[in-house]
Amino acid sequence: MTTVTAQDRTAAFDAAVAADERIEPRDWMPDAYRATLVRQIAQHAHSEIIGMQPEANWITRAPSLRRKAILIAKVQDEAGHGLYLYSAAETLGTSREELLDKLHSGRQKYSSIFNYPTLTWADVGAIGWLVDGAAITNQVPLCRCSYGPYARAMVRICKEESFHQRQGYESLLALSRGTPAQHAMAQDAVDRWWWPSLMMFGPPDDESAHSAQSMEWKIKRHSNDELRQRFVDICVPQAEALGLTLPDPQLKWNDERGHHDFGPIDWTEFREVLKGNGPCNDQRITQRKQAHDEGAWVREAAAAYATKHATQRPAEPTTARTAPGEATA
Ligand code: FAQ
């Protein structure tokens, strides 16, 4: 019998990643790869569920039944994304309870973007256009992530995010083409959400602690700055079509680079938000913990129901099931 050494396992893992094969839950993987995935997937899952709050703030005040129905569906989609992602993290041996506990106690992060307030209805459109737009730019490459369950979750999430982005764009377009007051409201929302959206991509490459290793493992396929640049290039013509201005006087096409140049990002603000000093950090976590506590009875009931059905599983039917009125063979 041949003995598989740690070296053999590492070599097999490296070869699979190099060949663009997927790593699956039962495959051996380095501890640091597992830890990086749990960190990123958890942060992503937390972002989806905390991200429900700023938009849900407008459900009761949506300007029409159609807008309300769309917004409810969108917020519900974000909850679903969180659940796919917690499930992906579970395949790495980390329970949802543990991750939620880390979120509630501040030991794990969620995206900086959700610490900003939604002050007007136009913010819902700006979130759809810019925040979902940034999310898609970042997440489409994650569909090719080396870890199978994360990559597969991302395929479905990206389809839904893409719809979210379009609804945000359409909503902003309606405002931009509306009355002068509506146009001004759309412009004000874009002015406030533009820079925080650029921060979603993470710190600049030379300050990104995890990028190099995550790219080597093919968890991340592009660096933070590459994706940020891609997003800026996508948004400029879309802003023109919307009739809105991006709040950056230094934004201009650079023929030599084949990209838009843009002004400096306020990384001090980013770091402050990450430290918990953003406009809504306390509110988001307080509300999240309250929702978790108030939902305890639902989790208990669901667990009791699952236990009951696991112990009282009905015997397999011995004959084929037939629809009413259908003749049995
Ligand atoms: N906010 O070394 P890097 C959405 C942290 S989903 C907070 O560059 P990495 C859908 C980072 O964790 C939005 N923290 O890190 C939606 C690390 O800290 P740590 C979320 C940030 O992982 C739309 C440290 O800084 N999307 O919007 C942020 O290689 C509308 C050093 O950074 C994802 O999570 C930030 N912006 O790259 C929902 C996508 N940036 O862990 C509702 C998946 C960085 O050492 C409504 N995640 N940090 O303590 C990723 O692609 C990556 O994790 C990055 C960061 C790109 C976010």
Tab-separated table of C-alpha atoms and ligand atoms in Angstrom:
chain	number	residue	atom	x	y	z
A	1	MET	CA	0.000	0.000	0.000
A	2	THR	CA	1.366	3.426	-0.925
A	3	THR	CA	1.285	6.156	1.704
A	4	VAL	CA	0.038	9.592	0.643
A	5	THR	CA	2.360	12.193	2.136
A	6	ALA	CA	1.571	15.827	2.935
A	7	GLN	CA	3.816	16.729	0.016
A	8	ASP	CA	1.748	14.551	-2.357
A	9	ARG	CA	-1.450	16.194	-1.169
A	10	THR	CA	-0.068	19.698	-1.601
A	11	ALA	CA	1.211	18.814	-5.066
A	12	ALA	CA	-2.195	17.394	-6.077
A	13	PHE	CA	-3.937	20.529	-4.783
A	14	ASP	CA	-1.510	22.857	-6.578
A	15	ALA	CA	-1.871	20.863	-9.800
A	16	ALA	CA	-5.673	20.994	-9.630
A	17	VAL	CA	-5.615	24.779	-9.126
A	18	ALA	CA	-3.071	25.222	-11.932
A	19	ALA	CA	-5.239	23.142	-14.284
A	20	ASP	CA	-8.300	25.269	-13.422
A	21	GLU	CA	-10.047	22.284	-11.849
A	22	ARG	CA	-12.527	22.890	-9.068
A	23	ILE	CA	-11.651	22.079	-5.479
A	24	GLU	CA	-14.619	20.334	-3.863
A	25	PRO	CA	-15.522	19.997	-0.155
A	26	ARG	CA	-14.173	16.459	0.184
A	27	ASP	CA	-10.867	17.267	-1.487
A	28	TRP	CA	-7.838	17.920	0.639
A	29	MET	CA	-6.974	21.633	0.816
A	30	PRO	CA	-4.390	23.673	2.746
A	31	ASP	CA	-5.695	25.091	6.043
A	32	ALA	CA	-4.878	28.629	4.890
A	33	TYR	CA	-6.922	28.166	1.679
A	34	ARG	CA	-9.883	26.983	3.758
A	35	ALA	CA	-9.490	29.898	6.192
A	36	THR	CA	-9.285	32.448	3.365
A	37	LEU	CA	-12.430	31.078	1.772
A	38	VAL	CA	-14.331	31.110	5.056
A	39	ARG	CA	-13.206	34.709	5.665
A	40	GLN	CA	-14.236	35.929	2.216
A	41	ILE	CA	-17.455	33.919	1.909
A	42	ALA	CA	-18.541	34.915	5.423
A	43	GLN	CA	-17.889	38.578	4.726
A	44	HIS	CA	-19.797	38.253	1.497
A	45	ALA	CA	-22.759	36.472	3.166
A	46	HIS	CA	-22.879	39.067	5.943
A	47	SER	CA	-22.869	41.844	3.320
A	48	GLU	CA	-25.885	40.352	1.619
A	49	ILE	CA	-27.973	40.200	4.767
A	50	ILE	CA	-26.843	43.521	6.249
A	51	GLY	CA	-27.340	44.971	2.760
A	52	MET	CA	-31.060	44.281	3.088
A	53	GLN	CA	-31.386	47.048	5.689
A	54	PRO	CA	-30.680	50.258	3.737
A	55	GLU	CA	-33.089	49.278	0.983
A	56	ALA	CA	-35.739	47.775	3.255
A	57	ASN	CA	-35.852	51.245	4.833
A	58	TRP	CA	-37.824	52.341	1.745
A	59	ILE	CA	-40.268	49.444	1.323
A	60	THR	CA	-43.067	51.186	3.204
A	61	ARG	CA	-42.430	54.459	1.369
A	62	ALA	CA	-41.927	53.249	-2.218
A	63	PRO	CA	-43.673	55.690	-4.587
A	64	SER	CA	-45.937	53.120	-6.263
A	65	LEU	CA	-47.185	49.562	-5.821
A	66	ARG	CA	-44.984	48.456	-8.747
A	67	ARG	CA	-41.846	49.947	-7.170
A	68	LYS	CA	-42.783	48.450	-3.804
A	69	ALA	CA	-43.244	44.948	-5.280
A	70	ILE	CA	-39.904	45.195	-7.097
A	71	LEU	CA	-38.115	46.381	-3.958
A	72	ILE	CA	-39.603	43.638	-1.778
A	73	ALA	CA	-38.485	41.040	-4.327
A	74	LYS	CA	-34.987	42.522	-4.458
A	75	VAL	CA	-34.539	42.609	-0.691
A	76	GLN	CA	-35.782	39.027	-0.537
A	77	ASP	CA	-33.225	38.043	-3.194
A	78	GLU	CA	-30.445	39.473	-1.012
A	79	ALA	CA	-31.589	37.240	1.865
A	80	GLY	CA	-31.426	34.279	-0.509
A	81	HIS	CA	-27.883	35.231	-1.551
A	82	GLY	CA	-26.854	35.296	2.089
A	83	LEU	CA	-28.272	31.816	2.566
A	84	TYR	CA	-26.502	30.316	-0.470
A	85	LEU	CA	-23.267	31.799	0.821
A	86	TYR	CA	-23.677	30.584	4.418
A	87	SER	CA	-24.349	27.152	2.906
A	88	ALA	CA	-21.158	27.404	0.836
A	89	ALA	CA	-19.255	28.259	4.043
A	90	GLU	CA	-20.848	25.243	5.771
A	91	THR	CA	-19.228	22.970	3.167
A	92	LEU	CA	-15.904	24.187	4.598
A	93	GLY	CA	-16.887	22.991	8.072
A	94	THR	CA	-18.057	26.310	9.531
A	95	SER	CA	-21.592	26.532	10.862
A	96	ARG	CA	-23.940	29.421	10.180
A	97	GLU	CA	-24.350	29.980	13.956
A	98	GLU	CA	-20.612	30.467	14.332
A	99	LEU	CA	-20.471	32.961	11.473
A	100	LEU	CA	-23.470	34.928	12.703
A	101	ASP	CA	-21.943	35.036	16.155
A	102	LYS	CA	-18.761	36.507	14.653
A	103	LEU	CA	-20.782	39.097	12.726
A	104	HIS	CA	-22.758	40.122	15.789
A	105	SER	CA	-19.667	40.405	17.971
A	106	GLY	CA	-17.764	42.419	15.344
A	107	ARG	CA	-15.156	39.712	14.678
A	108	GLN	CA	-16.128	39.467	11.014
A	109	LYS	CA	-16.777	42.261	8.570
A	110	TYR	CA	-19.436	43.102	6.033
A	111	SER	CA	-19.035	45.458	3.107
A	112	SER	CA	-18.252	49.070	4.001
A	113	ILE	CA	-20.963	50.261	1.598
A	114	PHE	CA	-23.822	49.243	3.862
A	115	ASN	CA	-22.758	51.670	6.568
A	116	TYR	CA	-24.122	54.598	4.577
A	117	PRO	CA	-27.710	55.827	4.979
A	118	THR	CA	-30.486	55.805	2.374
A	119	LEU	CA	-31.768	59.355	2.712
A	120	THR	CA	-34.180	59.568	-0.236
A	121	TRP	CA	-36.062	57.262	-2.604
A	122	ALA	CA	-33.411	57.942	-5.261
A	123	ASP	CA	-30.897	56.111	-3.055
A	124	VAL	CA	-32.698	52.864	-3.867
A	125	GLY	CA	-32.039	53.488	-7.563
A	126	ALA	CA	-28.433	54.512	-6.897
A	127	ILE	CA	-27.828	51.352	-4.856
A	128	GLY	CA	-29.232	49.231	-7.684
A	129	TRP	CA	-27.167	50.955	-10.349
A	130	LEU	CA	-23.896	51.527	-8.486
A	131	VAL	CA	-23.783	49.061	-5.576
A	132	ASP	CA	-25.227	46.110	-7.482
A	133	GLY	CA	-23.169	47.223	-10.484
A	134	ALA	CA	-19.977	47.129	-8.399
A	135	ALA	CA	-21.059	43.819	-6.876
A	136	ILE	CA	-21.495	42.250	-10.340
A	137	THR	CA	-18.152	43.562	-11.567
A	138	ASN	CA	-16.505	41.971	-8.546
A	139	GLN	CA	-18.570	38.797	-8.537
A	140	VAL	CA	-18.712	37.671	-12.169
A	141	PRO	CA	-15.047	36.563	-11.945
A	142	LEU	CA	-15.932	34.718	-8.713
A	143	CYS	CA	-18.094	32.367	-10.825
A	144	ARG	CA	-14.681	30.962	-11.894
A	145	CYS	CA	-13.371	30.745	-8.334
A	146	SER	CA	-11.370	27.590	-7.664
A	147	TYR	CA	-13.694	26.465	-4.856
A	148	GLY	CA	-16.688	24.676	-6.414
A	149	PRO	CA	-19.533	25.523	-3.985
A	150	TYR	CA	-18.614	29.239	-3.917
A	151	ALA	CA	-18.291	29.421	-7.708
A	152	ARG	CA	-21.648	27.708	-8.226
A	153	ALA	CA	-23.415	29.953	-5.701
A	154	MET	CA	-22.024	32.952	-7.552
A	155	VAL	CA	-23.548	31.904	-10.883
A	156	ARG	CA	-27.061	32.250	-9.540
A	157	ILE	CA	-26.270	35.313	-7.473
A	158	CYS	CA	-24.826	37.135	-10.491
A	159	LYS	CA	-27.938	36.462	-12.567
A	160	GLU	CA	-30.063	38.061	-9.874
A	161	GLU	CA	-27.639	40.931	-9.241
A	162	SER	CA	-27.700	41.720	-12.923
A	163	PHE	CA	-31.479	42.116	-12.784
A	164	HIS	CA	-31.084	44.274	-9.658
A	165	GLN	CA	-28.625	46.515	-11.438
A	166	ARG	CA	-31.003	47.053	-14.355
A	167	GLN	CA	-33.941	47.878	-12.114
A	168	GLY	CA	-31.796	50.443	-10.279
A	169	TYR	CA	-30.724	51.984	-13.569
A	170	GLU	CA	-34.311	52.117	-14.825
A	171	SER	CA	-35.515	53.676	-11.588
A	172	LEU	CA	-32.798	56.362	-11.707
A	173	LEU	CA	-33.543	57.030	-15.377
A	174	ALA	CA	-37.198	57.678	-14.531
A	175	LEU	CA	-36.142	60.163	-11.854
A	176	SER	CA	-33.511	61.780	-14.030
A	177	ARG	CA	-36.083	62.370	-16.779
A	178	GLY	CA	-38.736	63.486	-14.292
A	179	THR	CA	-39.326	66.901	-12.723
A	180	PRO	CA	-36.339	69.138	-11.872
A	181	ALA	CA	-36.773	68.115	-8.211
A	182	GLN	CA	-36.679	64.412	-9.136
A	183	HIS	CA	-33.618	64.943	-11.319
A	184	ALA	CA	-31.888	66.776	-8.460
A	185	MET	CA	-32.760	63.936	-6.089
A	186	ALA	CA	-31.198	61.379	-8.471
A	187	GLN	CA	-28.063	63.514	-8.854
A	188	ASP	CA	-27.739	63.940	-5.089
A	189	ALA	CA	-27.986	60.159	-4.594
A	190	VAL	CA	-25.273	59.515	-7.202
A	191	ASP	CA	-23.081	62.186	-5.584
A	192	ARG	CA	-23.302	60.378	-2.238
A	193	TRP	CA	-22.993	56.765	-3.459
A	194	TRP	CA	-20.258	57.100	-6.098
A	195	TRP	CA	-17.162	57.198	-3.896
A	196	PRO	CA	-18.340	54.575	-1.356
A	197	SER	CA	-19.111	52.293	-4.350
A	198	LEU	CA	-15.503	52.587	-5.514
A	199	MET	CA	-14.393	51.598	-2.001
A	200	MET	CA	-16.354	48.336	-2.236
A	201	PHE	CA	-13.509	46.860	-4.301
A	202	GLY	CA	-11.222	47.007	-1.288
A	203	PRO	CA	-7.946	48.794	-0.579
A	204	PRO	CA	-5.494	49.658	-3.373
A	205	ASP	CA	-3.460	46.693	-4.593
A	206	ASP	CA	-0.298	47.725	-2.778
A	207	GLU	CA	-2.229	47.700	0.527
A	208	SER	CA	-4.343	44.613	-0.120
A	209	ALA	CA	-3.167	42.007	2.387
A	210	HIS	CA	-4.846	39.010	0.764
A	211	SER	CA	-4.960	39.678	-2.980
A	212	ALA	CA	-1.653	38.094	-4.046
A	213	GLN	CA	-2.298	34.772	-2.281
A	214	SER	CA	-5.995	34.693	-3.218
A	215	MET	CA	-5.094	35.245	-6.864
A	216	GLU	CA	-2.486	32.510	-6.730
A	217	TRP	CA	-5.160	30.149	-5.407
A	218	LYS	CA	-7.581	31.435	-8.090
A	219	ILE	CA	-10.111	32.487	-5.485
A	220	LYS	CA	-9.794	36.033	-6.817
A	221	ARG	CA	-9.155	36.332	-10.553
A	222	HIS	CA	-8.405	40.055	-10.682
A	223	SER	CA	-6.917	42.559	-8.281
A	224	ASN	CA	-8.982	45.179	-6.438
A	225	ASP	CA	-7.648	48.024	-8.596
A	226	GLU	CA	-8.270	46.148	-11.864
A	227	LEU	CA	-11.911	45.595	-10.969
A	228	ARG	CA	-12.342	49.161	-9.699
A	229	GLN	CA	-10.999	50.474	-13.017
A	230	ARG	CA	-13.319	48.174	-14.960
A	231	PHE	CA	-16.274	49.492	-12.953
A	232	VAL	CA	-15.352	53.151	-13.580
A	233	ASP	CA	-15.042	52.477	-17.319
A	234	ILE	CA	-18.477	50.813	-17.370
A	235	CYS	CA	-20.175	53.585	-15.380
A	236	VAL	CA	-18.996	56.623	-17.337
A	237	PRO	CA	-21.114	56.018	-20.486
A	238	GLN	CA	-24.020	54.786	-18.360
A	239	ALA	CA	-23.982	58.047	-16.354
A	240	GLU	CA	-24.042	59.991	-19.621
A	241	ALA	CA	-27.027	57.987	-20.830
A	242	LEU	CA	-28.743	58.638	-17.504
A	243	GLY	CA	-28.125	62.370	-17.845
A	244	LEU	CA	-26.316	62.392	-14.489
A	245	THR	CA	-22.825	63.550	-13.553
A	246	LEU	CA	-20.312	61.441	-11.663
A	247	PRO	CA	-18.936	63.604	-8.827
A	248	ASP	CA	-15.302	63.546	-9.867
A	249	PRO	CA	-13.790	66.539	-11.697
A	250	GLN	CA	-10.668	64.484	-12.500
A	251	LEU	CA	-12.619	61.793	-14.333
A	252	LYS	CA	-11.489	61.719	-17.956
A	253	TRP	CA	-10.580	59.308	-20.736
A	254	ASN	CA	-6.889	58.491	-21.014
A	255	ASP	CA	-6.104	57.421	-24.581
A	256	GLU	CA	-2.717	56.040	-23.675
A	257	ARG	CA	-4.019	53.763	-20.930
A	258	GLY	CA	-7.267	52.951	-22.721
A	259	HIS	CA	-9.099	53.672	-19.457
A	260	HIS	CA	-10.624	56.568	-17.557
A	261	ASP	CA	-8.420	58.351	-15.075
A	262	PHE	CA	-10.188	59.187	-11.843
A	263	GLY	CA	-9.523	61.255	-8.731
A	264	PRO	CA	-8.089	60.013	-5.431
A	265	ILE	CA	-10.265	57.897	-3.157
A	266	ASP	CA	-10.539	58.970	0.484
A	267	TRP	CA	-8.958	55.896	2.076
A	268	THR	CA	-9.101	57.524	5.499
A	269	GLU	CA	-12.878	57.455	5.277
A	270	PHE	CA	-12.751	53.787	4.171
A	271	ARG	CA	-10.567	52.815	7.139
A	272	GLU	CA	-12.811	54.692	9.560
A	273	VAL	CA	-15.896	52.888	8.225
A	274	LEU	CA	-14.094	49.547	8.606
A	275	LYS	CA	-13.170	50.442	12.177
A	276	GLY	CA	-16.855	50.906	12.965
A	277	ASN	CA	-17.023	54.686	12.657
A	278	GLY	CA	-19.190	54.979	9.553
A	279	PRO	CA	-22.529	56.793	9.652
A	280	CYS	CA	-24.618	53.649	10.240
A	281	ASN	CA	-22.318	50.923	11.671
A	282	ASP	CA	-24.000	50.835	15.091
A	283	GLN	CA	-27.500	50.992	13.664
A	284	ARG	CA	-26.857	48.111	11.239
A	285	ILE	CA	-25.498	45.729	13.871
A	286	THR	CA	-28.087	46.675	16.497
A	287	GLN	CA	-30.901	46.062	14.021
A	288	ARG	CA	-29.317	42.808	12.847
A	289	LYS	CA	-28.976	41.469	16.405
A	290	GLN	CA	-32.534	42.471	17.232
A	291	ALA	CA	-33.850	40.664	14.133
A	292	HIS	CA	-31.801	37.598	15.102
A	293	ASP	CA	-33.182	37.576	18.658
A	294	GLU	CA	-36.740	38.124	17.488
A	295	GLY	CA	-36.360	35.255	15.008
A	296	ALA	CA	-35.186	32.761	17.662
A	297	TRP	CA	-38.612	31.141	17.905
A	298	VAL	CA	-38.675	30.549	14.132
A	299	ARG	CA	-35.297	28.777	14.229
A	300	GLU	CA	-36.422	26.687	17.215
A	301	ALA	CA	-39.673	25.717	15.483
A	302	ALA	CA	-37.848	24.839	12.250
A	303	ALA	CA	-35.303	22.724	14.152
A	304	ALA	CA	-38.080	20.917	16.100
A	305	TYR	CA	-39.951	20.264	12.854
A	306	ALA	CA	-36.829	18.891	11.161
A	307	THR	CA	-36.066	16.607	14.144
A	308	LYS	CA	-39.634	15.315	14.226
A	309	HIS	CA	-39.597	14.487	10.541
A	310	ALA	CA	-36.146	12.930	10.696
A	311	THR	CA	-37.352	10.459	13.380
A	312	GLN	CA	-40.820	9.847	11.902
A	313	ARG	CA	-39.785	9.426	8.294
A	314	PRO	CA	-42.614	7.499	6.554
A	315	ALA	CA	-41.752	4.144	5.063
A	316	GLU	CA	-40.990	4.099	1.342
A	317	PRO	CA	-44.223	3.484	-0.609
A	318	THR	CA	-44.285	-0.073	-1.897
A	319	THR	CA	-46.426	0.739	-4.936
A	320	ALA	CA	-45.974	3.513	-7.467
A	321	ARG	CA	-47.694	6.763	-6.562
A	322	THR	CA	-50.666	7.580	-8.789
A	323	ALA	CA	-52.575	10.749	-9.346
A	324	PRO	CA	-56.289	10.711	-8.358
A	325	GLY	CA	-58.298	8.974	-11.055
A	326	GLU	CA	-55.201	7.534	-12.707
A	327	ALA	CA	-55.337	3.801	-13.349
A	328	THR	CA	-52.697	1.629	-11.709
A	329	ALA	CA	-50.807	-0.700	-13.994
B	1	FAQ	N1	-15.675	46.496	3.084
B	1	FAQ	O1	-6.697	42.161	1.287
B	1	FAQ	P1	-8.013	42.743	0.906
B	1	FAQ	C1	-23.320	43.198	-2.436
B	1	FAQ	C2	-11.255	44.172	4.091
B	1	FAQ	S1	-22.192	42.143	-1.815
B	1	FAQ	C3	-15.282	45.901	4.212
B	1	FAQ	O2	-8.083	43.432	-0.400
B	1	FAQ	P2	-9.744	40.599	0.041
B	1	FAQ	C4	-24.651	42.669	-2.861
B	1	FAQ	C5	-10.937	42.727	3.774
B	1	FAQ	O3	-11.968	41.870	4.172
B	1	FAQ	C6	-20.798	43.158	-1.375
B	1	FAQ	N2	-14.092	45.294	4.330
B	1	FAQ	O4	-9.142	41.642	1.090
B	1	FAQ	C7	-25.707	43.587	-2.492
B	1	FAQ	C8	-9.675	42.546	4.574
B	1	FAQ	O5	-10.005	42.455	5.967
B	1	FAQ	P3	-9.739	41.115	6.843
B	1	FAQ	C9	-19.748	42.353	-0.775
B	1	FAQ	C10	-13.298	45.290	3.248
B	1	FAQ	O6	-10.683	39.727	0.756
B	1	FAQ	C11	-25.993	44.672	-3.285
B	1	FAQ	C12	-8.980	43.874	4.428
B	1	FAQ	O7	-10.003	44.821	4.121
B	1	FAQ	N3	-19.050	41.619	-1.791
B	1	FAQ	O8	-22.998	44.332	-2.522
B	1	FAQ	C13	-13.668	45.871	2.045
B	1	FAQ	O9	-8.644	39.966	-0.742
B	1	FAQ	C14	-27.037	45.555	-2.936
B	1	FAQ	C15	-7.902	43.846	3.358
B	1	FAQ	O10	-8.470	43.787	2.046
B	1	FAQ	C16	-18.141	40.671	-1.488
B	1	FAQ	O11	-17.910	40.396	-0.338
B	1	FAQ	C17	-14.918	46.511	1.984
B	1	FAQ	N4	-15.347	47.128	0.884
B	1	FAQ	O12	-10.555	41.531	-0.982
B	1	FAQ	C18	-26.452	43.353	-1.354
B	1	FAQ	C19	-17.527	39.984	-2.652
B	1	FAQ	N5	-12.673	45.702	1.154
B	1	FAQ	O13	-10.699	40.091	6.293
B	1	FAQ	C20	-27.495	44.225	-0.986
B	1	FAQ	C21	-16.528	38.961	-2.250
B	1	FAQ	C22	-11.698	45.039	1.796
B	1	FAQ	O14	-8.323	40.746	6.642
B	1	FAQ	C23	-27.784	45.328	-1.797
B	1	FAQ	N6	-15.359	39.532	-1.606
B	1	FAQ	N7	-12.061	44.793	3.051
B	1	FAQ	O15	-10.086	41.525	8.247
B	1	FAQ	C24	-14.272	39.950	-2.276
B	1	FAQ	O16	-14.204	39.928	-3.492
B	1	FAQ	C25	-13.096	40.415	-1.469
B	1	FAQ	O17	-13.249	39.945	-0.159
B	1	FAQ	C26	-12.884	41.954	-1.474
B	1	FAQ	C27	-11.688	42.265	-0.554
B	1	FAQ	C28	-12.593	42.447	-2.867
B	1	FAQ	C29	-14.097	42.684	-0.905
